[in-house]
Amino acid sequence: MRTGLYFEFLKKAFQQKATYKVNTYLNMFGTLIQLLIQLSLWYALIGSNSDYGVSFRDMINFVIINTIVSTIIYCNIGRVLLGKISDGSIANDFIKPMNLKYYLIFDNLGENLYDVIFGCLPVIIFSLFILDFKPPVNFTGFILFLISITNGIILINMINYILGLLGFWLHATWYLYWYLSALSRLFGGTVVPIWFYPKILADITKFLPFRFISFEPIQIYLGKLSISSSLKVIIMQLLWILILKVLENFVWNRAERKVIVFGG
C-alpha cells in the first residue's frame, strides 16, 4: 500500500471540510447540546441509583468518550461506493493507480479527524472543567484503548465496504444500511451501554462484531476491564477482522468478475 498517497487523500479531505466554517460551528454547538441532553436523560434515569453497578459519574464519562469515539468511527464509505457503482464512475476508479478501498477509507478518516478536532475537542475541554471528565485510568490502559479503537475503525470500515460491494447485485442497498444502523445501535451498545442489557441480549452481543467496534474500547478506556480482559477484546477484534477479510475477498472476487463480464 502506498501509504504516503493515501495520507494525502486524508489531508485533502481534512482541508476540504475546513472550508465550511459555518458547518464547523454548528457541529460544535450541536455536539455540546447533544451531550447535555444525554447527560440530563441519564441523570433522570439513574441519579444516585447504582443498582446496575454503574454510577452517574460513570455515565458522564461514557457519554463523553462515546461522543468522541462515535465521531472518529463514523463511516460512509459503503454509501460512496454504492454511488460510484450506480453512476458507473467506479469503472474509472479501477484504472487509477490506487486502491479504491483505501482511498475511500482515508478520505472518510480525514473528514472524521476534522470533526473530532473542531467538533469534539471543545466539548472535551468543557467536560474537563465543568463535568469532571475522567482521564484514562493508566498509560497501559490508554495504549490498549488506542489499539482497540483502531481495530474498531477497521471493523466498521470493512462492514461498510462489504455492504457497498453488494451494489453490484442489488439495485438499492439503502435498506441494508438501515439494518446496519439498527443492529449497530442495538448490539453495539452505542446508545444504551450493554451494562444495562438483560442477560440474554447481552449474551447475543458477544457473538456479533458490533460491540467490539466502540463499546469494548470505551470499556477499556474507562478501566472497566483488566489488562487480560482488554487483550481478549483485542484478540476478538482481530478474529472478526480475519473473518470479514475472508468475506470481503469472496465478495470482491465475484464483483470483479461481474465488472469484467459486463465491461467486456
mmCIF file of C-alpha atoms in Angstrom:
data_model
loop_
_atom_site.group_PDB
_atom_site.id
_atom_site.type_symbol
_atom_site.label_atom_id
_atom_site.label_comp_id
_atom_site.label_asym_id
_atom_site.label_seq_id
_atom_site.Cartn_x
_atom_site.Cartn_y
_atom_site.Cartn_z
ATOM 1 C CA MET A 1 0.000 0.000 0.000
ATOM 2 C CA ARG A 2 1.326 3.450 -0.940
ATOM 3 C CA THR A 3 0.841 4.999 2.495
ATOM 4 C CA GLY A 4 2.030 8.482 1.546
ATOM 5 C CA LEU A 5 -0.517 8.719 -1.251
ATOM 6 C CA TYR A 6 -3.433 7.802 0.972
ATOM 7 C CA PHE A 7 -2.352 10.196 3.700
ATOM 8 C CA GLU A 8 -2.515 12.889 1.036
ATOM 9 C CA PHE A 9 -6.146 11.902 0.452
ATOM 10 C CA LEU A 10 -6.719 12.171 4.214
ATOM 11 C CA LYS A 11 -5.096 15.610 4.266
ATOM 12 C CA LYS A 12 -7.135 16.797 1.284
ATOM 13 C CA ALA A 13 -10.415 15.647 2.872
ATOM 14 C CA PHE A 14 -9.445 17.407 6.114
ATOM 15 C CA GLN A 15 -8.668 20.664 4.280
ATOM 16 C CA GLN A 16 -11.787 20.460 2.161
ATOM 17 C CA LYS A 17 -14.015 20.165 5.213
ATOM 18 C CA ALA A 18 -12.193 23.082 6.835
ATOM 19 C CA THR A 19 -13.580 25.406 4.146
ATOM 20 C CA TYR A 20 -17.095 25.153 5.614
ATOM 21 C CA LYS A 21 -16.656 27.299 8.724
ATOM 22 C CA VAL A 22 -20.360 27.713 9.495
ATOM 23 C CA ASN A 23 -20.858 23.944 9.461
ATOM 24 C CA THR A 24 -17.966 23.626 11.913
ATOM 25 C CA TYR A 25 -19.559 25.996 14.415
ATOM 26 C CA LEU A 26 -22.965 24.334 14.039
ATOM 27 C CA ASN A 27 -21.411 20.909 14.503
ATOM 28 C CA MET A 28 -19.579 22.058 17.631
ATOM 29 C CA PHE A 29 -22.744 23.559 19.096
ATOM 30 C CA GLY A 30 -24.815 20.501 18.129
ATOM 31 C CA THR A 31 -22.311 18.144 19.760
ATOM 32 C CA LEU A 32 -22.438 20.102 23.005
ATOM 33 C CA ILE A 33 -26.248 20.226 23.057
ATOM 34 C CA GLN A 34 -26.484 16.512 22.296
ATOM 35 C CA LEU A 35 -24.039 15.787 25.105
ATOM 36 C CA LEU A 36 -26.004 17.821 27.632
ATOM 37 C CA ILE A 37 -29.317 16.248 26.583
ATOM 38 C CA GLN A 38 -27.917 12.724 27.003
ATOM 39 C CA LEU A 39 -26.480 13.555 30.421
ATOM 40 C CA SER A 40 -29.785 15.068 31.522
ATOM 41 C CA LEU A 41 -31.648 11.932 30.478
ATOM 42 C CA TRP A 42 -29.200 9.626 32.246
ATOM 43 C CA TYR A 43 -29.347 11.751 35.396
ATOM 44 C CA ALA A 44 -33.131 11.447 35.349
ATOM 45 C CA LEU A 45 -32.892 7.667 34.873
ATOM 46 C CA ILE A 46 -30.044 6.899 37.262
ATOM 47 C CA GLY A 47 -29.494 9.800 39.620
ATOM 48 C CA SER A 48 -27.739 8.383 42.666
ATOM 49 C CA ASN A 49 -29.070 4.880 41.984
ATOM 50 C CA SER A 50 -26.310 2.340 41.256
ATOM 51 C CA ASP A 51 -28.317 -0.890 41.157
ATOM 52 C CA TYR A 52 -26.554 -1.814 37.917
ATOM 53 C CA GLY A 53 -23.139 -1.182 39.401
ATOM 54 C CA VAL A 54 -22.888 1.958 37.292
ATOM 55 C CA SER A 55 -22.977 5.441 38.770
ATOM 56 C CA PHE A 56 -23.966 8.698 37.121
ATOM 57 C CA ARG A 57 -20.271 9.640 37.133
ATOM 58 C CA ASP A 58 -19.617 6.508 35.063
ATOM 59 C CA MET A 59 -22.295 7.619 32.623
ATOM 60 C CA ILE A 60 -20.758 11.094 32.358
ATOM 61 C CA ASN A 61 -17.502 9.546 31.231
ATOM 62 C CA PHE A 62 -19.228 7.013 28.981
ATOM 63 C CA VAL A 63 -21.316 9.627 27.181
ATOM 64 C CA ILE A 64 -18.339 11.950 26.633
ATOM 65 C CA ILE A 65 -15.929 9.307 25.354
ATOM 66 C CA ASN A 66 -18.735 7.706 23.302
ATOM 67 C CA THR A 67 -19.351 11.070 21.616
ATOM 68 C CA ILE A 68 -15.704 11.247 20.583
ATOM 69 C CA VAL A 69 -15.486 7.613 19.516
ATOM 70 C CA SER A 70 -18.738 7.790 17.531
ATOM 71 C CA THR A 71 -17.293 10.698 15.579
ATOM 72 C CA ILE A 72 -13.985 9.027 14.732
ATOM 73 C CA ILE A 73 -15.594 5.714 13.702
ATOM 74 C CA TYR A 74 -18.349 7.291 11.586
ATOM 75 C CA CYS A 75 -18.231 5.551 8.225
ATOM 76 C CA ASN A 76 -19.989 6.272 4.946
ATOM 77 C CA ILE A 77 -17.654 4.515 2.501
ATOM 78 C CA GLY A 78 -20.339 1.975 1.651
ATOM 79 C CA ARG A 79 -22.732 4.702 0.507
ATOM 80 C CA VAL A 80 -19.997 6.385 -1.529
ATOM 81 C CA LEU A 81 -19.075 3.077 -3.128
ATOM 82 C CA LEU A 82 -22.718 2.371 -3.924
ATOM 83 C CA GLY A 83 -22.979 5.779 -5.597
ATOM 84 C CA LYS A 84 -19.953 5.012 -7.762
ATOM 85 C CA ILE A 85 -21.456 1.680 -8.768
ATOM 86 C CA SER A 86 -24.829 3.260 -9.552
ATOM 87 C CA ASP A 87 -23.478 6.038 -11.792
ATOM 88 C CA GLY A 88 -20.770 3.878 -13.370
ATOM 89 C CA SER A 89 -17.867 6.052 -12.216
ATOM 90 C CA ILE A 90 -16.324 3.061 -10.480
ATOM 91 C CA ALA A 91 -15.059 1.926 -13.886
ATOM 92 C CA ASN A 92 -12.695 4.928 -13.906
ATOM 93 C CA ASP A 93 -11.523 4.126 -10.374
ATOM 94 C CA PHE A 94 -10.415 0.679 -11.499
ATOM 95 C CA ILE A 95 -7.848 2.149 -13.893
ATOM 96 C CA LYS A 96 -6.439 4.694 -11.438
ATOM 97 C CA PRO A 97 -3.080 3.898 -9.756
ATOM 98 C CA MET A 98 -4.646 3.486 -6.324
ATOM 99 C CA ASN A 99 -6.632 1.065 -4.234
ATOM 100 C CA LEU A 100 -10.264 2.230 -4.196
ATOM 101 C CA LYS A 101 -10.931 0.762 -0.757
ATOM 102 C CA TYR A 102 -8.035 2.574 0.905
ATOM 103 C CA TYR A 103 -8.878 5.803 -0.894
ATOM 104 C CA LEU A 104 -12.432 5.692 0.494
ATOM 105 C CA ILE A 105 -11.202 4.847 3.993
ATOM 106 C CA PHE A 106 -8.589 7.606 4.218
ATOM 107 C CA ASP A 107 -10.922 10.177 2.668
ATOM 108 C CA ASN A 108 -13.535 9.311 5.291
ATOM 109 C CA LEU A 109 -10.943 9.403 8.095
ATOM 110 C CA GLY A 110 -9.839 12.886 7.017
ATOM 111 C CA GLU A 111 -13.360 14.200 7.494
ATOM 112 C CA ASN A 112 -13.762 12.376 10.803
ATOM 113 C CA LEU A 113 -10.452 13.708 12.108
ATOM 114 C CA TYR A 114 -11.571 17.259 11.372
ATOM 115 C CA ASP A 115 -14.857 16.685 13.207
ATOM 116 C CA VAL A 116 -13.009 15.268 16.222
ATOM 117 C CA ILE A 117 -10.592 18.193 16.464
ATOM 118 C CA PHE A 118 -13.032 21.018 15.817
ATOM 119 C CA GLY A 119 -16.294 19.424 16.909
ATOM 120 C CA CYS A 120 -15.341 17.224 19.861
ATOM 121 C CA LEU A 121 -12.182 18.834 21.240
ATOM 122 C CA PRO A 122 -14.041 21.923 22.550
ATOM 123 C CA VAL A 123 -16.510 19.518 24.196
ATOM 124 C CA ILE A 124 -13.621 17.667 25.851
ATOM 125 C CA ILE A 125 -12.212 20.918 27.214
ATOM 126 C CA PHE A 126 -15.636 21.886 28.510
ATOM 127 C CA SER A 127 -16.018 18.457 30.091
ATOM 128 C CA LEU A 128 -12.641 18.612 31.839
ATOM 129 C CA PHE A 129 -13.526 21.804 33.677
ATOM 130 C CA ILE A 130 -17.300 21.558 34.093
ATOM 131 C CA LEU A 131 -18.309 17.900 34.073
ATOM 132 C CA ASP A 132 -15.313 16.359 35.844
ATOM 133 C CA PHE A 133 -14.468 14.095 32.911
ATOM 134 C CA LYS A 134 -12.131 11.293 33.988
ATOM 135 C CA PRO A 135 -8.849 10.878 32.031
ATOM 136 C CA PRO A 136 -7.554 7.359 31.196
ATOM 137 C CA VAL A 137 -7.005 5.176 34.253
ATOM 138 C CA ASN A 138 -3.372 4.493 33.331
ATOM 139 C CA PHE A 139 -0.956 4.638 30.423
ATOM 140 C CA THR A 140 -1.198 0.917 29.652
ATOM 141 C CA GLY A 141 -4.981 1.124 29.511
ATOM 142 C CA PHE A 142 -4.775 4.123 27.199
ATOM 143 C CA ILE A 143 -2.435 2.279 24.798
ATOM 144 C CA LEU A 144 -4.778 -0.715 24.769
ATOM 145 C CA PHE A 145 -7.660 1.666 24.130
ATOM 146 C CA LEU A 146 -5.861 3.169 21.116
ATOM 147 C CA ILE A 147 -5.159 -0.299 19.716
ATOM 148 C CA SER A 148 -8.752 -1.417 20.247
ATOM 149 C CA ILE A 149 -10.290 1.717 18.739
ATOM 150 C CA THR A 150 -8.024 1.333 15.706
ATOM 151 C CA ASN A 151 -9.358 -2.199 15.314
ATOM 152 C CA GLY A 152 -12.879 -0.832 15.754
ATOM 153 C CA ILE A 153 -12.332 1.609 12.891
ATOM 154 C CA ILE A 154 -11.086 -1.247 10.708
ATOM 155 C CA LEU A 155 -14.142 -3.341 11.590
ATOM 156 C CA ILE A 156 -16.730 -0.681 10.761
ATOM 157 C CA ASN A 157 -14.986 0.167 7.504
ATOM 158 C CA MET A 158 -14.844 -3.480 6.451
ATOM 159 C CA ILE A 159 -18.542 -3.984 7.195
ATOM 160 C CA ASN A 160 -19.485 -0.868 5.226
ATOM 161 C CA TYR A 161 -17.222 -1.784 2.324
ATOM 162 C CA ILE A 162 -18.743 -5.262 2.041
ATOM 163 C CA LEU A 163 -22.263 -3.794 2.044
ATOM 164 C CA GLY A 164 -21.194 -1.295 -0.620
ATOM 165 C CA LEU A 165 -19.923 -4.103 -2.841
ATOM 166 C CA LEU A 166 -23.384 -5.670 -2.759
ATOM 167 C CA GLY A 167 -24.430 -2.793 -5.015
ATOM 168 C CA PHE A 168 -23.067 -4.841 -7.923
ATOM 169 C CA TRP A 169 -26.050 -7.184 -7.481
ATOM 170 C CA LEU A 170 -28.724 -5.058 -5.814
ATOM 171 C CA HIS A 171 -30.474 -2.082 -7.369
ATOM 172 C CA ALA A 172 -30.752 -0.386 -3.980
ATOM 173 C CA THR A 173 -28.998 -1.070 -0.706
ATOM 174 C CA TRP A 174 -30.326 1.771 1.426
ATOM 175 C CA TYR A 175 -32.315 -0.739 3.490
ATOM 176 C CA LEU A 176 -29.095 -2.641 4.244
ATOM 177 C CA TYR A 177 -27.669 0.489 5.860
ATOM 178 C CA TRP A 178 -30.891 0.947 7.797
ATOM 179 C CA TYR A 179 -30.466 -2.580 9.146
ATOM 180 C CA LEU A 180 -26.763 -1.969 9.823
ATOM 181 C CA SER A 181 -27.565 1.185 11.769
ATOM 182 C CA ALA A 182 -30.269 -0.605 13.769
ATOM 183 C CA LEU A 183 -28.050 -3.609 14.526
ATOM 184 C CA SER A 184 -25.137 -1.364 15.499
ATOM 185 C CA ARG A 185 -27.300 0.592 17.921
ATOM 186 C CA LEU A 186 -28.945 -2.491 19.404
ATOM 187 C CA PHE A 187 -25.989 -4.864 19.642
ATOM 188 C CA GLY A 188 -23.171 -2.320 19.717
ATOM 189 C CA GLY A 189 -24.100 -0.546 22.941
ATOM 190 C CA THR A 190 -23.711 2.873 21.328
ATOM 191 C CA VAL A 191 -26.968 4.372 22.612
ATOM 192 C CA VAL A 192 -27.605 2.345 25.760
ATOM 193 C CA PRO A 193 -24.494 0.721 27.258
ATOM 194 C CA ILE A 194 -24.565 -3.070 27.347
ATOM 195 C CA TRP A 195 -24.208 -2.747 31.152
ATOM 196 C CA PHE A 196 -27.985 -2.231 31.253
ATOM 197 C CA TYR A 197 -28.935 -5.042 28.857
ATOM 198 C CA PRO A 198 -30.868 -8.116 30.036
ATOM 199 C CA LYS A 199 -28.602 -11.160 30.156
ATOM 200 C CA ILE A 200 -29.994 -12.867 27.061
ATOM 201 C CA LEU A 201 -29.468 -9.764 24.912
ATOM 202 C CA ALA A 202 -26.013 -9.129 26.372
ATOM 203 C CA ASP A 203 -25.035 -12.726 25.580
ATOM 204 C CA ILE A 204 -26.140 -12.317 21.936
ATOM 205 C CA THR A 205 -23.852 -9.304 21.529
ATOM 206 C CA LYS A 206 -20.850 -11.498 22.316
ATOM 207 C CA PHE A 207 -21.350 -13.407 19.055
ATOM 208 C CA LEU A 208 -21.582 -10.309 16.830
ATOM 209 C CA PRO A 209 -18.870 -7.813 15.839
ATOM 210 C CA PHE A 210 -20.789 -4.665 16.776
ATOM 211 C CA ARG A 211 -19.863 -4.454 20.468
ATOM 212 C CA PHE A 212 -16.180 -4.657 19.516
ATOM 213 C CA ILE A 213 -16.373 -1.532 17.348
ATOM 214 C CA SER A 214 -16.776 1.042 20.109
ATOM 215 C CA PHE A 215 -18.334 -0.319 23.320
ATOM 216 C CA GLU A 216 -15.436 -2.566 24.304
ATOM 217 C CA PRO A 217 -12.781 0.077 23.503
ATOM 218 C CA ILE A 218 -14.721 2.525 25.668
ATOM 219 C CA GLN A 219 -14.792 -0.014 28.492
ATOM 220 C CA ILE A 220 -11.008 -0.308 28.213
ATOM 221 C CA TYR A 221 -10.659 3.478 28.389
ATOM 222 C CA LEU A 222 -12.882 3.686 31.462
ATOM 223 C CA GLY A 223 -10.894 0.969 33.241
ATOM 224 C CA LYS A 224 -13.857 -1.406 33.365
ATOM 225 C CA LEU A 225 -11.684 -4.221 32.012
ATOM 226 C CA SER A 226 -8.473 -5.694 33.356
ATOM 227 C CA ILE A 227 -5.396 -5.889 31.132
ATOM 228 C CA SER A 228 -6.043 -9.579 30.429
ATOM 229 C CA SER A 229 -9.696 -8.886 29.552
ATOM 230 C CA SER A 230 -8.604 -5.991 27.344
ATOM 231 C CA LEU A 231 -6.213 -8.271 25.482
ATOM 232 C CA LYS A 232 -9.049 -10.770 24.966
ATOM 233 C CA VAL A 233 -11.127 -7.981 23.432
ATOM 234 C CA ILE A 234 -8.290 -7.135 21.030
ATOM 235 C CA ILE A 235 -7.926 -10.811 20.094
ATOM 236 C CA MET A 236 -11.674 -10.998 19.370
ATOM 237 C CA GLN A 237 -11.398 -7.879 17.224
ATOM 238 C CA LEU A 238 -8.566 -9.434 15.232
ATOM 239 C CA LEU A 239 -10.601 -12.599 14.800
ATOM 240 C CA TRP A 240 -13.537 -10.617 13.416
ATOM 241 C CA ILE A 241 -11.202 -8.686 11.129
ATOM 242 C CA LEU A 242 -9.938 -12.008 9.750
ATOM 243 C CA ILE A 243 -13.492 -13.311 9.231
ATOM 244 C CA LEU A 244 -14.573 -10.111 7.486
ATOM 245 C CA LYS A 245 -11.429 -10.120 5.337
ATOM 246 C CA VAL A 246 -12.268 -13.600 4.060
ATOM 247 C CA LEU A 247 -15.850 -12.484 3.351
ATOM 248 C CA GLU A 248 -14.639 -9.291 1.688
ATOM 249 C CA ASN A 249 -12.291 -11.192 -0.633
ATOM 250 C CA PHE A 250 -15.098 -13.597 -1.520
ATOM 251 C CA VAL A 251 -17.500 -10.765 -2.422
ATOM 252 C CA TRP A 252 -14.831 -8.697 -4.203
ATOM 253 C CA ASN A 253 -13.662 -11.579 -6.403
ATOM 254 C CA ARG A 254 -17.208 -12.104 -7.637
ATOM 255 C CA ALA A 255 -17.819 -8.390 -8.036
ATOM 256 C CA GLU A 256 -14.656 -8.054 -10.128
ATOM 257 C CA ARG A 257 -15.805 -10.875 -12.409
ATOM 258 C CA LYS A 258 -19.159 -9.156 -12.801
ATOM 259 C CA VAL A 259 -17.450 -5.925 -13.871
ATOM 260 C CA ILE A 260 -15.279 -7.798 -16.381
ATOM 261 C CA VAL A 261 -18.299 -9.647 -17.831
ATOM 262 C CA PHE A 262 -20.388 -6.501 -18.325
ATOM 263 C CA GLY A 263 -17.403 -4.395 -19.369
ATOM 264 C CA GLY A 264 -16.088 -6.893 -21.897
#
